[in-house]
Short mmCIF file of N, CA and C in Angstrom, two decimals:
data_model
loop_
_atom_site.label_atom_id
_atom_site.label_comp_id
_atom_site.label_asym_id
_atom_site.label_seq_id
_atom_site.Cartn_x
_atom_site.Cartn_y
_atom_site.Cartn_z
N MET L 1 8.93 -30.84 -31.50
CA MET L 1 8.52 -30.80 -30.98
C MET L 1 8.89 -31.80 -29.51
N ALA L 2 9.55 -31.31 -29.42
CA ALA L 2 10.06 -33.06 -27.88
C ALA L 2 8.89 -32.96 -27.15
N THR L 3 8.57 -34.47 -26.85
CA THR L 3 7.53 -34.58 -26.21
C THR L 3 7.89 -35.45 -24.69
N ALA L 4 9.00 -35.89 -24.18
CA ALA L 4 8.86 -36.21 -23.76
C ALA L 4 10.29 -35.67 -22.41
N ASP L 5 9.96 -35.59 -21.69
CA ASP L 5 11.37 -34.75 -20.57
C ASP L 5 11.49 -35.45 -19.72
N HIS L 6 12.52 -35.06 -18.43
CA HIS L 6 13.44 -36.19 -17.81
C HIS L 6 12.73 -37.34 -16.78
N THR L 7 11.59 -36.66 -16.86
CA THR L 7 10.58 -37.35 -15.81
C THR L 7 9.45 -38.53 -16.43
N GLY L 8 10.04 -38.65 -17.73
CA GLY L 8 9.16 -39.05 -18.51
C GLY L 8 7.99 -39.35 -18.88
N SER L 9 7.54 -37.71 -18.61
CA SER L 9 5.91 -37.34 -19.28
C SER L 9 6.26 -37.18 -20.41
N ASN L 10 4.77 -37.54 -21.38
CA ASN L 10 4.61 -37.59 -22.68
C ASN L 10 4.22 -35.88 -22.98
N MET L 11 4.00 -34.61 -21.38
CA MET L 11 3.19 -33.60 -22.03
C MET L 11 4.51 -32.42 -23.06
N PRO L 12 3.81 -32.02 -23.83
CA PRO L 12 5.07 -31.34 -24.67
C PRO L 12 5.56 -30.39 -24.02
N ILE L 13 6.83 -30.10 -24.36
CA ILE L 13 7.57 -28.82 -24.42
C ILE L 13 7.34 -27.48 -25.11
N VAL L 14 6.96 -26.80 -24.76
CA VAL L 14 6.61 -25.44 -25.40
C VAL L 14 7.55 -24.21 -24.81
N ASN L 15 8.45 -23.73 -25.01
CA ASN L 15 9.42 -22.59 -25.22
C ASN L 15 8.37 -21.45 -25.29
N LYS L 16 8.23 -20.89 -24.34
CA LYS L 16 7.20 -19.16 -24.27
C LYS L 16 8.73 -18.33 -24.33
N PRO L 17 7.68 -17.22 -25.37
CA PRO L 17 8.60 -15.69 -25.48
C PRO L 17 8.82 -15.47 -23.87
N PRO L 18 9.92 -15.04 -23.57
CA PRO L 18 10.39 -14.34 -22.57
C PRO L 18 9.17 -12.76 -21.93
N HIS L 19 8.66 -12.56 -20.85
CA HIS L 19 7.83 -12.00 -20.62
C HIS L 19 8.30 -10.59 -20.87
N LYS L 20 7.53 -9.99 -20.94
CA LYS L 20 8.36 -8.04 -21.16
C LYS L 20 7.14 -7.39 -20.71
N THR L 21 7.95 -5.91 -20.04
CA THR L 21 7.20 -5.31 -18.41
C THR L 21 7.35 -4.22 -18.88
N SER L 22 6.42 -3.43 -19.77
CA SER L 22 6.78 -1.74 -19.91
C SER L 22 6.78 -1.05 -19.15
N PRO L 23 7.69 -0.23 -19.70
CA PRO L 23 8.77 1.05 -19.19
C PRO L 23 7.72 1.30 -18.09
N HIS L 24 6.02 1.93 -18.29
CA HIS L 24 5.08 2.73 -17.19
C HIS L 24 4.52 1.93 -16.31
N LYS L 25 4.62 -0.02 -16.49
CA LYS L 25 4.08 -0.40 -15.31
C LYS L 25 5.90 -0.68 -14.69
N THR L 26 6.98 -0.19 -15.21
CA THR L 26 8.03 -0.38 -13.70
C THR L 26 8.18 0.61 -12.98
N LEU L 27 7.46 1.55 -13.61
CA LEU L 27 7.07 3.36 -13.08
C LEU L 27 6.56 2.93 -12.12
N LYS L 28 5.81 2.50 -12.28
CA LYS L 28 4.37 2.73 -11.48
C LYS L 28 4.83 1.17 -10.07
N THR L 29 5.44 0.24 -10.48
CA THR L 29 6.34 -0.42 -9.28
C THR L 29 7.37 -0.01 -8.60
N ALA L 30 8.44 0.78 -9.36
CA ALA L 30 8.95 1.64 -8.49
C ALA L 30 8.35 2.54 -7.33
N ARG L 31 7.75 3.56 -8.02
CA ARG L 31 6.78 4.39 -6.97
C ARG L 31 6.51 3.46 -6.11
N PHE L 32 5.23 2.23 -6.34
CA PHE L 32 4.43 1.84 -5.08
C PHE L 32 5.50 1.01 -4.24
N LYS L 33 6.63 1.18 -4.05
CA LYS L 33 7.94 0.44 -3.81
C LYS L 33 7.87 1.43 -2.66
N ALA L 34 8.63 2.56 -3.85
CA ALA L 34 8.39 3.93 -3.06
C ALA L 34 7.94 3.85 -1.44
N ALA L 35 6.71 4.48 -2.39
CA ALA L 35 5.76 5.10 -1.66
C ALA L 35 5.73 3.57 -0.42
N GLU L 36 5.80 2.21 -0.67
CA GLU L 36 5.15 0.94 0.20
C GLU L 36 6.66 1.58 1.71
N LYS L 37 7.80 1.75 0.97
CA LYS L 37 8.91 2.09 2.07
C LYS L 37 8.55 3.19 2.70
N ALA L 38 7.82 4.54 2.94
CA ALA L 38 7.90 5.30 3.39
C ALA L 38 6.68 5.39 4.44
N GLY L 39 5.64 4.67 3.73
CA GLY L 39 4.32 3.92 5.08
C GLY L 39 5.20 3.14 5.71
N HIS L 40 6.22 2.20 5.62
CA HIS L 40 6.42 1.27 6.91
C HIS L 40 7.98 1.98 7.95
N LEU L 41 8.48 3.40 7.18
CA LEU L 41 9.21 4.09 7.68
C LEU L 41 8.23 4.63 9.33
N ALA L 42 6.57 5.07 7.95
CA ALA L 42 6.43 6.35 8.92
C ALA L 42 5.70 5.10 10.24
N GLU L 43 4.90 3.81 10.10
CA GLU L 43 5.17 3.14 10.93
C GLU L 43 5.61 2.83 11.99
N ALA L 44 7.17 3.13 11.91
CA ALA L 44 8.27 2.70 12.59
C ALA L 44 8.31 4.12 13.67
N ARG L 45 8.08 4.86 12.79
CA ARG L 45 7.51 6.33 14.13
C ARG L 45 6.94 6.52 14.89
N ALA L 46 5.78 5.80 14.15
CA ALA L 46 4.46 5.29 14.99
C ALA L 46 4.95 4.70 16.13
N VAL L 47 5.37 4.02 16.39
CA VAL L 47 5.91 2.73 17.32
C VAL L 47 6.88 3.40 18.36
N LEU L 48 7.38 3.71 17.61
CA LEU L 48 8.26 4.50 18.61
C LEU L 48 7.96 5.44 19.59
N TRP L 49 7.03 6.50 19.06
CA TRP L 49 5.95 7.06 19.65
C TRP L 49 5.27 6.44 20.67
N TYR L 50 4.74 5.60 20.96
CA TYR L 50 3.75 3.98 21.13
C TYR L 50 4.82 3.96 22.83
N ARG L 51 5.72 4.01 21.90
CA ARG L 51 7.19 2.69 22.99
C ARG L 51 7.90 4.37 24.48
N LEU L 52 8.19 5.25 23.81
CA LEU L 52 8.15 6.13 24.71
C LEU L 52 7.05 6.98 25.35
N ARG L 53 6.13 5.65 25.15
CA ARG L 53 4.99 6.40 26.07
C ARG L 53 4.48 5.74 27.04
N GLY L 54 5.55 4.40 27.19
CA GLY L 54 5.18 3.11 28.21
C GLY L 54 4.71 2.09 27.03
N PHE L 55 3.74 2.44 25.74
CA PHE L 55 3.19 0.97 25.08
C PHE L 55 3.82 0.12 24.97
N ARG L 56 3.53 -0.99 25.00
CA ARG L 56 3.85 -2.16 24.55
C ARG L 56 3.23 -2.32 23.07
N ILE L 57 4.18 -3.06 22.07
CA ILE L 57 3.11 -3.22 21.20
C ILE L 57 3.38 -4.92 21.30
N LEU L 58 2.27 -5.44 20.92
CA LEU L 58 1.18 -6.09 20.02
C LEU L 58 1.78 -6.89 18.70
N ALA L 59 1.76 -5.98 18.02
CA ALA L 59 1.55 -6.63 16.60
C ALA L 59 1.66 -5.41 15.92
N ARG L 60 2.24 -5.51 14.84
CA ARG L 60 2.67 -4.22 13.73
C ARG L 60 2.00 -4.94 12.19
N ARG L 61 0.74 -4.29 11.47
CA ARG L 61 0.56 -5.00 10.17
C ARG L 61 -0.26 -6.33 10.58
N TRP L 62 -1.19 -6.06 12.14
CA TRP L 62 -1.54 -7.28 12.06
C TRP L 62 -3.18 -7.63 10.71
N HIS L 63 -3.32 -8.80 10.13
CA HIS L 63 -3.76 -9.06 8.81
C HIS L 63 -5.11 -9.77 9.27
N SER L 64 -6.54 -9.80 8.92
CA SER L 64 -7.63 -10.83 9.66
C SER L 64 -9.02 -10.86 7.92
N HIS L 65 -9.28 -11.75 7.90
CA HIS L 65 -10.27 -11.07 6.22
C HIS L 65 -10.76 -10.20 6.55
N VAL L 66 -10.76 -9.21 6.85
CA VAL L 66 -11.15 -8.20 7.61
C VAL L 66 -11.03 -6.81 6.68
N GLY L 67 -9.45 -6.89 7.35
CA GLY L 67 -8.35 -6.23 7.26
C GLY L 67 -7.89 -6.01 7.51
N GLU L 68 -6.37 -4.93 7.70
CA GLU L 68 -5.67 -4.45 8.28
C GLU L 68 -5.24 -4.23 9.09
N ILE L 69 -4.69 -3.47 10.90
CA ILE L 69 -4.54 -3.31 11.58
C ILE L 69 -2.88 -2.75 11.63
N ASP L 70 -2.68 -1.16 11.47
CA ASP L 70 -1.12 -1.07 11.37
C ASP L 70 -0.37 -1.06 12.80
N ILE L 71 -0.91 -0.77 13.45
CA ILE L 71 -0.14 -1.36 15.01
C ILE L 71 -1.16 -1.51 15.99
N ILE L 72 -1.09 -2.06 16.87
CA ILE L 72 -2.01 -2.76 18.36
C ILE L 72 -0.63 -2.19 19.11
N ALA L 73 -1.51 -1.66 20.52
CA ALA L 73 -0.41 -1.53 21.49
C ALA L 73 -1.02 -1.73 22.79
N GLN L 74 -0.37 -2.09 23.70
CA GLN L 74 -0.55 -1.98 25.52
C GLN L 74 -0.17 -0.77 26.41
N ARG L 75 -1.18 -0.64 27.46
CA ARG L 75 -0.33 -0.31 27.98
C ARG L 75 -1.42 -0.68 29.44
N GLY L 76 -1.36 -1.33 30.10
CA GLY L 76 -1.81 -2.03 30.69
C GLY L 76 -3.06 -2.58 30.66
N SER L 77 -3.98 -1.71 31.28
CA SER L 77 -5.66 -2.82 30.44
C SER L 77 -5.93 -1.77 29.51
N LEU L 78 -5.29 -1.20 28.89
CA LEU L 78 -5.18 0.21 27.54
C LEU L 78 -5.25 -1.16 26.30
N LEU L 79 -6.18 -1.11 25.36
CA LEU L 79 -5.18 -1.78 23.90
C LEU L 79 -6.34 -0.20 22.86
N VAL L 80 -4.65 -0.24 22.01
CA VAL L 80 -4.84 1.17 21.27
C VAL L 80 -4.69 0.23 20.00
N PHE L 81 -5.93 0.70 18.77
CA PHE L 81 -5.47 0.42 17.98
C PHE L 81 -5.08 1.29 16.71
N CYS L 82 -4.19 0.98 16.40
CA CYS L 82 -3.52 2.32 15.64
C CYS L 82 -3.37 2.58 14.13
N GLU L 83 -3.96 3.30 13.12
CA GLU L 83 -4.14 3.63 12.32
C GLU L 83 -2.75 5.08 11.40
N VAL L 84 -1.86 4.34 10.70
CA VAL L 84 -1.12 5.68 10.58
C VAL L 84 -0.89 5.76 8.96
N LYS L 85 -1.37 6.94 9.09
CA LYS L 85 -0.76 7.43 7.65
C LYS L 85 -0.35 8.77 7.42
N TYR L 86 0.16 8.28 6.12
CA TYR L 86 1.72 8.80 6.30
C TYR L 86 1.12 10.11 4.84
N ARG L 87 1.86 10.97 4.82
CA ARG L 87 0.96 11.96 3.40
C ARG L 87 2.39 13.26 3.25
N GLN L 88 2.53 14.03 1.53
CA GLN L 88 3.47 14.46 1.61
C GLN L 88 2.26 15.72 1.27
N GLN L 89 1.33 15.41 0.85
CA GLN L 89 0.38 16.70 1.07
C GLN L 89 -0.78 17.12 2.45
N GLU L 90 -1.40 17.98 2.18
CA GLU L 90 -2.15 18.09 3.26
C GLU L 90 -2.50 17.09 3.76
N ILE L 91 -2.57 17.37 5.08
CA ILE L 91 -2.89 16.14 6.16
C ILE L 91 -4.00 16.02 6.36
N HIS L 92 -5.01 17.36 5.83
CA HIS L 92 -6.44 16.99 6.02
C HIS L 92 -6.97 15.74 5.43
N SER L 93 -6.76 15.50 4.35
CA SER L 93 -6.95 14.25 3.27
C SER L 93 -6.82 13.05 4.23
N ALA L 94 -5.50 12.96 4.87
CA ALA L 94 -5.39 11.39 5.62
C ALA L 94 -6.57 10.73 6.01
N SER L 95 -7.39 11.35 6.87
CA SER L 95 -8.51 11.40 8.25
C SER L 95 -8.68 10.02 7.17
N PRO L 96 -9.33 8.92 8.38
CA PRO L 96 -9.71 7.73 7.99
C PRO L 96 -10.87 8.05 6.84
N SER L 97 -11.68 6.82 6.32
CA SER L 97 -13.14 7.53 5.87
C SER L 97 -13.95 6.22 7.11
N ALA L 98 -15.03 7.09 6.81
CA ALA L 98 -16.17 5.79 7.62
C ALA L 98 -16.02 4.46 7.69
N ARG L 99 -15.29 4.15 5.96
CA ARG L 99 -16.15 2.79 5.55
C ARG L 99 -14.56 2.09 6.54
N GLN L 100 -13.17 2.71 6.58
CA GLN L 100 -11.88 2.58 7.01
C GLN L 100 -12.54 2.21 8.57
N GLN L 101 -12.88 3.28 9.44
CA GLN L 101 -13.11 3.01 10.38
C GLN L 101 -13.45 1.77 10.74
N LYS L 102 -14.73 1.56 9.70
CA LYS L 102 -15.90 0.29 10.44
C LYS L 102 -15.19 -0.90 9.96
N ARG L 103 -13.99 -1.34 9.38
CA ARG L 103 -13.24 -2.06 8.47
C ARG L 103 -12.07 -2.10 10.02
N ILE L 104 -11.51 -1.27 10.35
CA ILE L 104 -10.53 -1.48 11.40
C ILE L 104 -11.24 -2.08 13.19
N THR L 105 -11.95 -1.27 12.95
CA THR L 105 -12.92 -1.22 13.80
C THR L 105 -13.37 -3.11 13.83
N ARG L 106 -14.35 -3.46 13.05
CA ARG L 106 -14.25 -4.96 12.87
C ARG L 106 -13.34 -6.52 12.74
N ALA L 107 -11.91 -5.38 12.48
CA ALA L 107 -10.46 -6.38 12.19
C ALA L 107 -9.88 -6.09 14.14
N ALA L 108 -10.60 -5.45 14.66
CA ALA L 108 -9.97 -5.12 16.35
C ALA L 108 -10.98 -6.21 16.74
N SER L 109 -12.08 -6.79 16.64
CA SER L 109 -12.96 -7.44 17.43
C SER L 109 -12.39 -8.70 17.10
N LEU L 110 -12.26 -9.25 15.87
CA LEU L 110 -11.44 -10.37 15.46
C LEU L 110 -10.61 -10.24 16.30
N PHE L 111 -9.57 -9.80 16.74
CA PHE L 111 -8.33 -9.29 17.33
C PHE L 111 -8.64 -9.65 18.81
N ILE L 112 -9.35 -9.10 19.19
CA ILE L 112 -9.78 -9.24 20.48
C ILE L 112 -10.41 -10.69 20.75
N ALA L 113 -11.05 -11.02 19.91
CA ALA L 113 -12.13 -12.52 19.94
C ALA L 113 -10.72 -13.53 19.71
N ALA L 114 -10.00 -13.79 19.58
CA ALA L 114 -8.60 -14.60 18.89
C ALA L 114 -7.61 -14.43 20.58
N SER L 115 -8.07 -13.55 21.04
CA SER L 115 -7.17 -13.34 21.90
C SER L 115 -7.38 -13.25 23.54
N PRO L 116 -7.64 -14.24 23.62
CA PRO L 116 -8.90 -14.21 25.44
C PRO L 116 -8.59 -13.11 26.63
N GLN L 117 -7.16 -13.09 26.91
CA GLN L 117 -6.38 -12.44 27.70
C GLN L 117 -6.75 -10.28 27.41
N HIS L 118 -7.02 -10.40 26.12
CA HIS L 118 -7.54 -8.88 26.24
C HIS L 118 -8.94 -8.89 26.70
N HIS L 119 -9.92 -9.44 26.50
CA HIS L 119 -11.61 -10.35 26.75
C HIS L 119 -12.10 -8.33 27.69
N ASN L 120 -11.14 -7.91 28.58
CA ASN L 120 -11.09 -7.62 29.47
C ASN L 120 -10.66 -5.74 29.33
N HIS L 121 -10.28 -5.36 28.66
CA HIS L 121 -9.41 -4.82 28.23
C HIS L 121 -10.25 -3.42 27.64
N GLN L 122 -9.89 -2.74 28.09
CA GLN L 122 -10.85 -0.90 27.66
C GLN L 122 -9.70 -0.74 25.96
N CYS L 123 -10.99 -0.38 25.06
CA CYS L 123 -9.95 -0.05 23.59
C CYS L 123 -10.34 1.57 23.21
N ARG L 124 -8.83 1.70 22.06
CA ARG L 124 -9.40 2.56 21.81
C ARG L 124 -8.70 3.17 20.20
N PHE L 125 -9.38 3.87 19.51
CA PHE L 125 -8.33 4.06 18.04
C PHE L 125 -7.78 4.91 17.95
N ASP L 126 -6.64 5.44 17.36
CA ASP L 126 -6.19 6.25 17.59
C ASP L 126 -5.95 6.29 16.16
N VAL L 127 -4.95 7.38 15.12
CA VAL L 127 -4.72 7.97 13.91
C VAL L 127 -3.57 8.55 14.27
N ILE L 128 -2.41 7.85 13.60
CA ILE L 128 -0.78 8.72 13.78
C ILE L 128 -1.18 9.22 12.03
N LEU L 129 -0.81 10.35 12.06
CA LEU L 129 -0.64 11.06 11.18
C LEU L 129 0.81 12.01 10.95
N ILE L 130 1.26 11.28 9.72
CA ILE L 130 2.40 11.83 9.65
C ILE L 130 2.68 13.17 7.71
N GLU L 131 3.23 13.94 8.71
CA GLU L 131 2.55 15.00 7.19
C GLU L 131 4.61 15.19 6.87
N ARG L 132 4.76 15.60 5.72
CA ARG L 132 6.17 15.45 4.82
C ARG L 132 6.14 16.37 4.02
N LYS L 133 6.06 17.62 4.31
CA LYS L 133 6.45 18.81 3.02
C LYS L 133 7.77 18.31 2.43
N PRO L 134 7.35 18.49 0.84
CA PRO L 134 8.92 18.36 -0.99
C PRO L 134 9.82 19.29 0.52
N HIS L 135 10.62 18.70 0.21
CA HIS L 135 12.33 18.71 0.53
C HIS L 135 12.40 19.38 1.42
N ALA L 136 11.85 18.75 2.46
CA ALA L 136 11.66 19.15 4.38
C ALA L 136 12.93 17.99 4.65
N LEU L 137 13.81 18.05 5.65
CA LEU L 137 14.64 17.58 6.11
C LEU L 137 13.52 16.46 6.67
N TRP L 138 12.94 16.96 7.51
CA TRP L 138 11.86 16.12 9.12
C TRP L 138 9.94 16.29 8.08
N SER L 139 9.93 14.89 9.11
CA SER L 139 8.14 15.08 9.29
C SER L 139 7.62 15.21 10.15
N ARG L 140 6.35 15.87 10.46
CA ARG L 140 5.79 15.99 11.41
C ARG L 140 5.00 14.61 12.31
N LEU L 141 4.81 14.64 13.30
CA LEU L 141 3.95 13.71 13.36
C LEU L 141 2.75 14.16 14.49
N ILE L 142 1.54 13.92 14.35
CA ILE L 142 0.34 14.38 13.91
C ILE L 142 -0.68 13.43 15.25
N PRO L 143 -0.38 12.98 16.57
CA PRO L 143 -1.48 12.19 16.99
C PRO L 143 -2.94 12.18 17.02
N ILE L 144 -4.04 12.21 16.60
CA ILE L 144 -5.00 11.58 16.88
C ILE L 144 -5.36 11.13 17.74
N ILE L 145 -6.16 11.08 19.66
CA ILE L 145 -5.68 10.02 19.95
C ILE L 145 -7.49 9.92 20.37
N ASN L 146 -8.23 8.53 20.27
CA ASN L 146 -9.49 8.55 20.50
C ASN L 146 -10.06 8.88 19.81
N ALA L 147 -9.10 8.83 18.17
CA ALA L 147 -10.22 9.49 17.13
C ALA L 147 -12.11 8.74 16.59
N TRP L 148 -11.77 8.12 17.35
CA TRP L 148 -13.19 6.98 16.52
C TRP L 148 -14.08 6.60 17.33
#
């Protein structure tokens, strides 16, 4: 076994066998990527919906240590924190849980705390549900204004 490389180190050089990915994991990764892409497209549609109503988009997929907010939009002194849900089945299962609502509310508080220019703004929490039936060409956008 060789013990020195081009840097002069005396660490042993070990050749590892190539990592094998199972077909099941590859399929799962492909499904996740497809779902992630569909989610991003749904968010883009929601952004367009807000822009057409005169909102300025301040952030998309805003992260903090407590969680993520899909869309943060502003119109005048109104701040909207929006959760986007995309489903291909019954839309009723897409409503955010109480735990998700709490997480989004805490993340919104952190956003406002980090942005002094927004301290005196009104806040609203919306949910945009996007439902696409299997084999349908178009999806349906259902806005839930002031969801909580």
